[in-house]
Coordinates of C-alpha atoms and ligand atoms in Angstrom, one line a residue:
X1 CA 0.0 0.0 0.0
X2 CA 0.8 3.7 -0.4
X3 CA 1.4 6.4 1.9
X4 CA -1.2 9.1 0.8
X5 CA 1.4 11.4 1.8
X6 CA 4.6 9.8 0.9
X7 CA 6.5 12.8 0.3
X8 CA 4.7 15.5 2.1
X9 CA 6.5 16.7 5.6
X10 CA 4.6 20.2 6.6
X11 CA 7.6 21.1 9.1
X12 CA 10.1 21.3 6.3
X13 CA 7.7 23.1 3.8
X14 CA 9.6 26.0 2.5
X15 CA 7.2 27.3 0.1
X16 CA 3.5 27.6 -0.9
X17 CA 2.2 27.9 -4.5
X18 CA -1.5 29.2 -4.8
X19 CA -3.8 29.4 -7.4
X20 CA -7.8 29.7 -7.3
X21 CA -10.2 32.4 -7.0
X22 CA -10.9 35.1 -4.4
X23 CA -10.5 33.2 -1.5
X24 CA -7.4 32.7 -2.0
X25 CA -5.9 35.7 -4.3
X26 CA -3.5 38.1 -2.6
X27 CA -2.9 41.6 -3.4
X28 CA 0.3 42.4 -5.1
X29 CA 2.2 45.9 -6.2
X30 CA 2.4 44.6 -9.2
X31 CA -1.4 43.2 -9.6
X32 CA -4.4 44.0 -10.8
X33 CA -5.9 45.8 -7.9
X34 CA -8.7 43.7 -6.2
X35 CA -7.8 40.9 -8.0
X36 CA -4.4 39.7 -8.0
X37 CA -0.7 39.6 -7.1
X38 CA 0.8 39.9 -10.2
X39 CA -0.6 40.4 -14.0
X40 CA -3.8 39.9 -15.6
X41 CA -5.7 38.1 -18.4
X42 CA -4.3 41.3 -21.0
X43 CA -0.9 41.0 -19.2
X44 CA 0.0 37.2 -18.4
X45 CA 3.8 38.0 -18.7
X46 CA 6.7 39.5 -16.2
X47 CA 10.3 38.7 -15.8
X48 CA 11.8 36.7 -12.8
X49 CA 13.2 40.4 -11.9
X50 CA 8.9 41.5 -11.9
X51 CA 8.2 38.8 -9.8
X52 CA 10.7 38.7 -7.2
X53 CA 10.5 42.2 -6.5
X54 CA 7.1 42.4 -6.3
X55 CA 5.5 43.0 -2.5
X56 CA 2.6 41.2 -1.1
X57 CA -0.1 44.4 0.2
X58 CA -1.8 43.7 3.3
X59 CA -4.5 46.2 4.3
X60 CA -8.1 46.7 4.6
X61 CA -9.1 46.2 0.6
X62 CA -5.9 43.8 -0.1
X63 CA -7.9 40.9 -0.1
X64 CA -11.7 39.3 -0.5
X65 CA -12.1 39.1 3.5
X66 CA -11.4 42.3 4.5
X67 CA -7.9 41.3 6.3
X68 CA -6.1 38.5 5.9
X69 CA -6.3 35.4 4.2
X70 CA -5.9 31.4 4.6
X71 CA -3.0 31.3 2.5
X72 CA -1.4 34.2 4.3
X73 CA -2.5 33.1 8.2
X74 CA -1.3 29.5 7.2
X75 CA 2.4 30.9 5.9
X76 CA 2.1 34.3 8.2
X77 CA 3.6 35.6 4.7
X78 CA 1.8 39.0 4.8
X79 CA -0.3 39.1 7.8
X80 CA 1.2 42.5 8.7
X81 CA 0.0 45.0 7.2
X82 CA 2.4 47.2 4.8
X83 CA 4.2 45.2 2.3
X84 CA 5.7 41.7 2.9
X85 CA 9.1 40.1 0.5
X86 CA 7.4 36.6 0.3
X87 CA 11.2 35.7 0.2
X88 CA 12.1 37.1 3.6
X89 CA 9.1 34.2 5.0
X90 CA 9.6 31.2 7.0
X91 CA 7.1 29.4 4.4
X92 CA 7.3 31.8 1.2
X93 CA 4.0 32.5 -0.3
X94 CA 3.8 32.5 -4.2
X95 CA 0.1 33.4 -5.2
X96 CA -0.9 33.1 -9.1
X97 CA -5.1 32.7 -8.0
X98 CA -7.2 35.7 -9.4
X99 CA -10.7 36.8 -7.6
X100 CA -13.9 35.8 -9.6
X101 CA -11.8 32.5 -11.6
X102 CA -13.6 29.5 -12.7
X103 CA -11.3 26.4 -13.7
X104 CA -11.6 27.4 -17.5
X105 CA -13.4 29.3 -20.0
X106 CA -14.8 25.6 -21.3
X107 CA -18.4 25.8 -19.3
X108 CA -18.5 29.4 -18.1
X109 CA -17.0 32.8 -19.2
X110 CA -15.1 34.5 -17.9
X111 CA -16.8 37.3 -15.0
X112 CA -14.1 39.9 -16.9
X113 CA -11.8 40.5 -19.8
X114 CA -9.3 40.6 -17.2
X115 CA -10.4 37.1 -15.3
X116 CA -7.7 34.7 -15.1
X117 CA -8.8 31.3 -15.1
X118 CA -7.4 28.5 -13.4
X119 CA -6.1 27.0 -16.6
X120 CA -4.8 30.4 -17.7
X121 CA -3.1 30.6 -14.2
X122 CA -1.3 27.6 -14.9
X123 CA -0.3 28.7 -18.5
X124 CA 1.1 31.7 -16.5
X125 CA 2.6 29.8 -14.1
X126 CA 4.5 27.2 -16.5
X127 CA 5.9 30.6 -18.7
X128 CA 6.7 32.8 -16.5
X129 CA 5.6 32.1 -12.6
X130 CA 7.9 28.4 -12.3
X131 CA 11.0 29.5 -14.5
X132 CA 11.7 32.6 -12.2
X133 CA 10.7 30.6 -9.3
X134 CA 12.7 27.4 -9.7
X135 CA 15.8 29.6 -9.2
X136 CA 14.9 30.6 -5.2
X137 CA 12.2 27.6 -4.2
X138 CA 13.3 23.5 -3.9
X139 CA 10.2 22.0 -5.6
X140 CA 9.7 18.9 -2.9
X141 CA 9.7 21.3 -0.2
X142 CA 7.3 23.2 -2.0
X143 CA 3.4 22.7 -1.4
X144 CA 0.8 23.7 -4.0
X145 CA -2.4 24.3 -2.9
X146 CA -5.5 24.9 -4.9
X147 CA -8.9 26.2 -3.9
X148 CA -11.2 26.6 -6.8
X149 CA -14.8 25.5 -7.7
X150 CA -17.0 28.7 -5.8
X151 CA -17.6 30.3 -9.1
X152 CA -17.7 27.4 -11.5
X153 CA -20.6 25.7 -9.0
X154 CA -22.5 29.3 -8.3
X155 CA -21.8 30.3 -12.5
X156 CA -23.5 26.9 -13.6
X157 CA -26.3 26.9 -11.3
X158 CA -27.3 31.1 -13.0
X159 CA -26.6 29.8 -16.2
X160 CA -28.0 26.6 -16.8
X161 CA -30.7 26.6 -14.0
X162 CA -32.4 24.6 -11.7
X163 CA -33.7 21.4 -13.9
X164 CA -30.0 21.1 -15.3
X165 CA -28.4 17.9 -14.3
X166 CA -25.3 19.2 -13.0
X167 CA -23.6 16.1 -12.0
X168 CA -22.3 15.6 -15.4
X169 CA -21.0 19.2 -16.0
X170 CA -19.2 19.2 -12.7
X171 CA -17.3 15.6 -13.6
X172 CA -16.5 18.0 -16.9
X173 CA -14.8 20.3 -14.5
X174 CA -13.3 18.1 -12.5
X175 CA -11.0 16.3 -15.6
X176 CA -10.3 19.9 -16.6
X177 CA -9.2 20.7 -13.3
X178 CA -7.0 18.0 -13.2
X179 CA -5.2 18.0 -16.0
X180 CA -4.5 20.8 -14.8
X181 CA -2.5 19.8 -12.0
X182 CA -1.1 17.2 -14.3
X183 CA 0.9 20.1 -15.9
X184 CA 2.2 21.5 -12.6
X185 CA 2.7 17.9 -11.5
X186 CA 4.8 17.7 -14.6
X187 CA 6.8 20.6 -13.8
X188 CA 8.3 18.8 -10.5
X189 CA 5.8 19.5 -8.1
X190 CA 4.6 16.7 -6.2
X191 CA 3.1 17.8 -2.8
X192 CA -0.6 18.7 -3.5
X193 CA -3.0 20.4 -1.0
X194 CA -7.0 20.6 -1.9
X195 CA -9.9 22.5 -0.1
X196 CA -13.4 21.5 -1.6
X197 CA -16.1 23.5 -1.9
X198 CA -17.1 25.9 1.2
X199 CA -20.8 25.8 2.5
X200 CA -22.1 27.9 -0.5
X201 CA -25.7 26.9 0.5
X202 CA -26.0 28.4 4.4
X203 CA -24.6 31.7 2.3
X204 CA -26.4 35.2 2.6
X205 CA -28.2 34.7 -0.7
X206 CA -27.5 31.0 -1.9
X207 CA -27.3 29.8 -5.8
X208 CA -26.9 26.5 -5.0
X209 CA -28.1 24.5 -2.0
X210 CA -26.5 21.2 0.3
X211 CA -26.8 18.4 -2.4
X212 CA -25.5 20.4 -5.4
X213 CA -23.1 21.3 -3.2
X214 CA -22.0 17.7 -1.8
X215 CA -22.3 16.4 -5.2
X216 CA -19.6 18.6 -6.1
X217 CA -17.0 17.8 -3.7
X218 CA -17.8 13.9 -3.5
X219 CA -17.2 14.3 -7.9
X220 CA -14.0 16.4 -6.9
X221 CA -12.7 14.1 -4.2
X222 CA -13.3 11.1 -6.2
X223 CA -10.7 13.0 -8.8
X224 CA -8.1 13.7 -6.8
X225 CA -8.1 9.8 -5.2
X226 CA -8.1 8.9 -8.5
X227 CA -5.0 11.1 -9.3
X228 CA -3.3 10.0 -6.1
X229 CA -3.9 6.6 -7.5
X230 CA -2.1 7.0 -11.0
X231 CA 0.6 9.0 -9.5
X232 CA 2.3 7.4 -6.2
X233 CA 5.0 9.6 -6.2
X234 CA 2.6 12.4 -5.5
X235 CA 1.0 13.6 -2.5
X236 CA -2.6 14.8 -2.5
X237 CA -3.9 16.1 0.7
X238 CA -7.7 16.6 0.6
X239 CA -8.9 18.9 3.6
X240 CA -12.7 19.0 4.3
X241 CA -13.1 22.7 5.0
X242 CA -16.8 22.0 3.8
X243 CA -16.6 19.9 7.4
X244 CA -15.1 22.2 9.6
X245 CA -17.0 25.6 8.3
X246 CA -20.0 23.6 9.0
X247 CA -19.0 22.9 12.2
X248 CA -18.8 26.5 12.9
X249 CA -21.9 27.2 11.6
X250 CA -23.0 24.6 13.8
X251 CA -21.4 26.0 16.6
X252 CA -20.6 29.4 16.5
X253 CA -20.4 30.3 19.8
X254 CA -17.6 27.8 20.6
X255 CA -15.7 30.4 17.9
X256 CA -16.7 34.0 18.9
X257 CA -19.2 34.4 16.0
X258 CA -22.2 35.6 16.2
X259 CA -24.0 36.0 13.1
X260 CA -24.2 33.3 10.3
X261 CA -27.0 34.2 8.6
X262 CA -25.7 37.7 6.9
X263 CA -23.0 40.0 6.6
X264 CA -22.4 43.3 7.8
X265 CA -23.4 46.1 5.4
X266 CA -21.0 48.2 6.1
X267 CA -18.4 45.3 5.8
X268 CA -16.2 47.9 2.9
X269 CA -16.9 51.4 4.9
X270 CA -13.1 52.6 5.7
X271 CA -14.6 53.2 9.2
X272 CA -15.8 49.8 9.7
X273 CA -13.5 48.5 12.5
X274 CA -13.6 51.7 14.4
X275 CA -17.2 52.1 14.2
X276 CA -18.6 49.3 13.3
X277 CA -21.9 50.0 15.8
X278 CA -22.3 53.5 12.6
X279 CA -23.4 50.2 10.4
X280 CA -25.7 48.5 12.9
X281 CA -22.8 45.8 13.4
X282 CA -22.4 46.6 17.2
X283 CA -20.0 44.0 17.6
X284 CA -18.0 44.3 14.9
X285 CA -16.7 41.7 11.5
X286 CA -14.9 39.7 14.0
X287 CA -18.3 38.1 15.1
X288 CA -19.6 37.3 11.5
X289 CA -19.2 34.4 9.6
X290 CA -19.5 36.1 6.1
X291 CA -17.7 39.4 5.2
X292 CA -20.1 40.0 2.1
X293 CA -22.7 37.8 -0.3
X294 CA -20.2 35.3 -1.0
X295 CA -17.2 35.4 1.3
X296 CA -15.8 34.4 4.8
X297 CA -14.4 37.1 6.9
X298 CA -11.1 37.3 8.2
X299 CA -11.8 36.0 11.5
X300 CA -13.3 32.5 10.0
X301 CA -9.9 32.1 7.5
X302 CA -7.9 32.9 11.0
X303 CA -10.2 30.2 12.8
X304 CA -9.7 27.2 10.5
X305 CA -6.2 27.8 9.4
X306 CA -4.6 26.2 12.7
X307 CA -6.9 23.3 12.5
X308 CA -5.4 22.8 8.6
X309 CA -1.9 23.4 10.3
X310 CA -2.2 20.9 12.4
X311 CA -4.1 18.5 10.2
X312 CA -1.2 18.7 7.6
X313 CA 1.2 17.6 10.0
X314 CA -0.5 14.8 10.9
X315 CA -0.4 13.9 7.0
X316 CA 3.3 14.1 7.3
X317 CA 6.1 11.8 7.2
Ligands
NAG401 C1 -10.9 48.1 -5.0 O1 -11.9 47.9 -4.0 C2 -12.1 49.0 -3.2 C3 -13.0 48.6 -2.0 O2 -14.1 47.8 -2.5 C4 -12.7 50.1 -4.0 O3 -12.9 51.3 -3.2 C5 -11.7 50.4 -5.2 O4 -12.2 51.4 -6.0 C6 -11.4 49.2 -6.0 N1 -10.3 49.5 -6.9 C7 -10.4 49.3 -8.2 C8 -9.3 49.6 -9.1 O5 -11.4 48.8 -8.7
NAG402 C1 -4.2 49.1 0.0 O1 -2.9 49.1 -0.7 C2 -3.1 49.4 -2.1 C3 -1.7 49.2 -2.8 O2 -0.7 49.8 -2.1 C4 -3.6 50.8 -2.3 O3 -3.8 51.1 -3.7 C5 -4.9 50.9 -1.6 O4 -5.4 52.2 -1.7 C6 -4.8 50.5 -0.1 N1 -6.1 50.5 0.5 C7 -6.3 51.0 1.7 C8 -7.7 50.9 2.3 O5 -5.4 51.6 2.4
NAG403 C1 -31.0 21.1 -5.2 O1 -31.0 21.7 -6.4 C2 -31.0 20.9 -7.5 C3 -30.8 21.7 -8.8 O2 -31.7 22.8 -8.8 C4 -32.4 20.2 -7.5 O3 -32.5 19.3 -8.6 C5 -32.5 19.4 -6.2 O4 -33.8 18.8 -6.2 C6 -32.3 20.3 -5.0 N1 -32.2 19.4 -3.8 C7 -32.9 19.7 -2.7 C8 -32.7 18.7 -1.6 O5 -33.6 20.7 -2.6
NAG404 C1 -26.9 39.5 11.2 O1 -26.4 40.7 10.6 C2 -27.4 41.3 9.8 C3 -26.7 42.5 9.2 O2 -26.0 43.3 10.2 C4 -28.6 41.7 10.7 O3 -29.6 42.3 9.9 C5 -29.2 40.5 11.4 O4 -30.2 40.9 12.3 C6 -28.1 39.8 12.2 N1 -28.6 38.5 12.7 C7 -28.4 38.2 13.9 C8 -28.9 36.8 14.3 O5 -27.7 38.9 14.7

């Protein structure tokens, strides 16, 4: 038998990879603001020199959340706010995901001429992103982790509508996605790191509900144990944040929050955190579940992320 995790060892990760969609984008100098740490859809390109000088941004508009995210929380590569040198990290954090990205431009357009899709993240990534990178990161102590799926599952549900049967159309996105990883995979990166689908359906103002939901992640779990499965050498962590953000729901005392049922309204205001009570949010973002319509806040990312830390060093060797 295999070791799911053969080659994975969290304690000597030196680097994270991203790519995905809001969730997980970062804000660069050098990005599209809102969107992105470096480039765009009109402007893949930029030299090694572009990307290692470039600064991750961490303030109140720097990411989809409102403060920081997973990815940043789980490296603590630009938590503080100012600029961070992903270089000058513990665990470096190297972020090619762009906000409002499905997996590709096969099923669902794109939200913007300027929407990087998964698949064009990758394209990115093998030209320009791994050929500067390959230089200052060692590729087995490098984990990639991808978080994708919110807009494909929320974009086919407006466009196709309710009698569709979407079991078939997410199986479609599923082999996209991983060939997808195929061609990172083939570039020399074998440590993998999933997060399926959050609960979309207990959102403010749901497109989807449980069972499309479920259907999703058991199609895209089934993919990535099938990957594991044709490629030993590799190691695919799966982490069920689907579970564990339903456990807070289901317990939100236990966590500090409060409300799970909207956001606050005046989640963007530039006065928010000082004066929250000015928005009829007494209590502040730190007690809510969702920042806005279709994100977390800050305070969920900063919840789960030790309980992922910890989880990934139990999948070590
Ligand atoms: C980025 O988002 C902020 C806050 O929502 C907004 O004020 C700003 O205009 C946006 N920037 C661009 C370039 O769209
Ligand atoms: C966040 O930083 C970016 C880039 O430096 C800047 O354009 C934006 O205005 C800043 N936002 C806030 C709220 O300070
Ligand atoms: C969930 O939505 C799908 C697609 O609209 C529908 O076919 C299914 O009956 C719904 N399931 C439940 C439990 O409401
Ligand atoms: C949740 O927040 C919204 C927006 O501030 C508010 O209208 C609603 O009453 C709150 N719900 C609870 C249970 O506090």
């Amino acid at each position: 038998m295999i070791l799911l995790s053969a080659l994975f060892n969290w304690r000597s990760t030196k680097a994270l990879v991203a790519f995905g969609d809001s969730y997980t984008y970062v804000q660069g100098v050098l990005g599209h603001q809102n969107y992105t740490y470096i480039g765009d859809n009109l402007n893949l390109a930029f030299t090694p020199q572009q990307l290692l000088s470039n600064r991750i941004v961490q303030n109140q508009t720097s990411t989809a959340e409102g403060g920081p995210n997973w990815v940043e929380y789980l490296t603590n590569c630009g938590v503080k706010p100012g600029l961070t040198d992903p270089r000058k990290c513990d665990v470096q954090l190297w972020d090619f995901a762009y906000a409002g990205s499905d997996v590709s431009e096969v099923l669902t357009p794109l939200h913007h001429d300027h929407t990087v899709s998964l698949a064009r993240q990758v394209e990115q990534f093998e030209d320009y992103g791994n050929p500067a990178l390959e230089h200052v990161l060692d590729k087995k102590e490098t984990l990639v982790a991808i978080w994708i799926g919110i807009n494909d599952i929320n974009d086919l549900a407006k466009l196709r509508g309710k009698n569709t049967a979407f079991a078939p159309l997410y199986e479609q996105v599923q082999t996209q996605l991983f060939q997808l990883v195929k061609q990172i995979y083939d570039l020399g990166y074998p440590n993998f790191l999933f997060m399926n689908l959050p609960p979309l359906d207990r959102g403010p103002s749901p497109s989807v509900n449980a069972s499309l939901v479920l259907t999703f992640n058991s199609i895209h779990s089934s993919h990535a144990t099938a990957f594991q499965a044709t490629h030993p050498d590799a190691a695919i962590l799966q982490f069920d944040v689907n579970a564990m953000l339903n456990g807070i729901l289901d317990h939100p005392g236990e966590y500090g929050i409060k409300n799970i049922t909207n956001f606050c309204p005046g989640y963007n205001q530039p006065d928010i955190r000082t004066d929250p009570a000015k928005y009829g949010c007494g209590e502040g973002l730190d007690t809510y579940f969702w920042y806005d319509s279709g994100h977390l806040t800050t305070r969920v990312h900063q919840i789960f992320v030790p309980i992922l830390r910890d989880w990934l060093s139990m999948q070590s060797v």
